[in-house]
Coordinates of C-alpha atoms in Angstrom, one line a residue:
I319 CA -37.6 -22.1 -15.0
G320 CA -33.9 -22.9 -14.4
K321 CA -34.7 -26.5 -13.4
L322 CA -36.9 -27.1 -16.4
M323 CA -34.3 -25.7 -18.8
K324 CA -31.5 -27.6 -17.0
A325 CA -29.8 -24.2 -16.7
E326 CA -26.7 -23.2 -14.9
I327 CA -28.1 -20.9 -12.2
Y328 CA -26.2 -18.2 -10.3
A329 CA -27.4 -16.2 -7.3
I330 CA -25.4 -13.1 -6.7
Y331 CA -25.4 -10.5 -4.0
V332 CA -23.7 -7.2 -4.7
I333 CA -22.3 -5.2 -1.8
D334 CA -22.9 -1.6 -2.9
I335 CA -19.6 0.3 -2.4
A336 CA -20.9 3.7 -3.6
P337 CA -21.9 5.1 -0.2
F338 CA -18.4 4.4 1.1
I339 CA -16.3 5.9 -1.6
G340 CA -14.0 8.5 -0.1
L341 CA -14.1 7.1 3.4
P342 CA -11.0 5.8 5.0
T343 CA -10.6 2.1 4.1
E344 CA -10.0 1.2 7.7
G345 CA -12.5 1.4 10.5
L346 CA -16.1 2.1 9.3
W347 CA -15.7 0.5 5.9
E348 CA -14.3 -2.7 7.3
T349 CA -17.1 -3.0 9.8
M350 CA -19.8 -2.2 7.2
K351 CA -18.3 -4.6 4.7
E352 CA -18.4 -7.4 7.3
I353 CA -22.0 -6.6 8.1
L354 CA -23.0 -6.4 4.4
N355 CA -21.1 -9.6 3.7
E356 CA -23.0 -11.4 6.4
E357 CA -26.3 -10.1 5.1
G358 CA -25.3 -11.3 1.6
E359 CA -24.3 -14.8 2.8
K360 CA -27.7 -15.0 4.7
A361 CA -29.6 -13.9 1.6
L362 CA -27.8 -16.3 -0.7
K363 CA -28.2 -19.2 1.8
N364 CA -32.0 -18.6 1.6
V365 CA -32.0 -18.5 -2.2
K366 CA -30.0 -21.6 -2.4
K367 CA -32.3 -23.4 0.1
M368 CA -35.4 -22.4 -1.9
A369 CA -33.8 -23.5 -5.2
E370 CA -32.8 -26.9 -3.7
E371 CA -36.3 -27.4 -2.4
H372 CA -37.5 -27.2 -6.0
G373 CA -34.7 -29.4 -7.3
A374 CA -32.5 -26.8 -8.8
N375 CA -28.8 -26.3 -8.1
V376 CA -27.5 -22.7 -7.6
K377 CA -24.0 -21.3 -7.5
C378 CA -23.7 -18.3 -5.2
E379 CA -21.3 -15.4 -5.3
I380 CA -20.9 -12.1 -3.4
L381 CA -19.6 -9.2 -5.5
E382 CA -18.6 -5.6 -4.6
G383 CA -19.3 -2.5 -6.6
V384 CA -22.2 -0.6 -8.2
P385 CA -25.0 -3.2 -8.2
A386 CA -26.4 -2.6 -11.6
N387 CA -23.0 -2.6 -13.2
E388 CA -21.9 -5.7 -11.4
I389 CA -25.1 -7.6 -12.4
V390 CA -24.7 -6.7 -16.0
E391 CA -21.0 -7.5 -16.2
F392 CA -21.5 -10.8 -14.3
A393 CA -24.3 -11.8 -16.8
E394 CA -22.1 -10.9 -19.7
K395 CA -19.1 -12.9 -18.4
K396 CA -21.3 -15.9 -17.8
R397 CA -23.1 -15.5 -21.2
A398 CA -26.4 -15.5 -19.4
D399 CA -29.5 -16.1 -21.4
I400 CA -31.7 -14.2 -18.9
I401 CA -31.3 -12.2 -15.7
V402 CA -34.0 -12.7 -13.1
M403 CA -34.0 -10.2 -10.3
G404 CA -36.3 -8.8 -7.6
T405 CA -37.2 -5.2 -7.1
S406 CA -37.6 -3.4 -3.9
G407 CA -40.7 -1.6 -5.2
K408 CA -39.6 1.9 -4.4
T409 CA -41.7 4.6 -6.0
G410 CA -41.8 8.4 -6.2
L411 CA -39.1 10.4 -4.5
D412 CA -37.3 7.4 -3.1
R413 CA -36.9 5.9 -6.6
F414 CA -35.9 9.2 -8.1
L415 CA -33.2 9.9 -5.4
L416 CA -31.9 6.4 -5.1
G417 CA -32.3 5.2 -8.7
S418 CA -33.6 1.8 -9.6
V419 CA -31.1 -1.0 -9.9
A420 CA -33.6 -3.1 -11.9
E421 CA -34.2 -0.2 -14.3
K422 CA -30.5 0.2 -14.9
V423 CA -30.0 -3.5 -15.5
I424 CA -32.9 -3.5 -17.9
R425 CA -31.4 -0.6 -19.9
N426 CA -27.9 -2.1 -20.0
A427 CA -28.2 -5.9 -20.1
H428 CA -27.3 -7.8 -23.2
C429 CA -30.1 -10.3 -22.5
P430 CA -33.7 -10.3 -21.4
V431 CA -34.4 -9.3 -17.8
L432 CA -37.3 -10.8 -15.8
I433 CA -38.3 -8.6 -12.8
V434 CA -40.1 -10.3 -9.9
K435 CA -42.1 -7.9 -7.8
K436 CA -41.7 -8.1 -4.1
Q437 CA -44.7 -9.9 -2.5
E438 CA -46.8 -7.9 -0.1
K439 CA -47.0 -9.5 3.3
E440 CA -50.5 -10.4 4.4
E441 CA -51.6 -9.1 7.8

C-alpha cells in the first residue's frame, strides 16, 4: 500500500517500560533495556528487509514508553494518514489481564487503523 501511494513509511518498535516502573534504574532495567533494544533492532531490520523486497523505503525508530500511547503520539506527530499494525491475537483472560495495544490504538488514534492478524504457522 505504501509503495503504491508513494507514502512515507515508518516502522516503530516500542519498548514497554510499564513492567519496570518503580525498579532501580541501574542493574535489571539496564540489562532488560539492552535486550529489548536488540529485539527491537532485529524486528525492525526484518520489516525494513521485507519492505525493500517490495520496493518500499522504510524509516525505523525505537521508542520507549507505553506502547499504545507511543504509537498514537508518533502517528499524530508525523501526521499519519493510517496506522498499520499487527496483533498478537491474545484472547480471553490473557487479553483481559494484559489489555490489547491494538484496541487502545484503535480507540485513541486520530486516523484509521489497519490491523493485520498474525498468520498461523503451518505444521
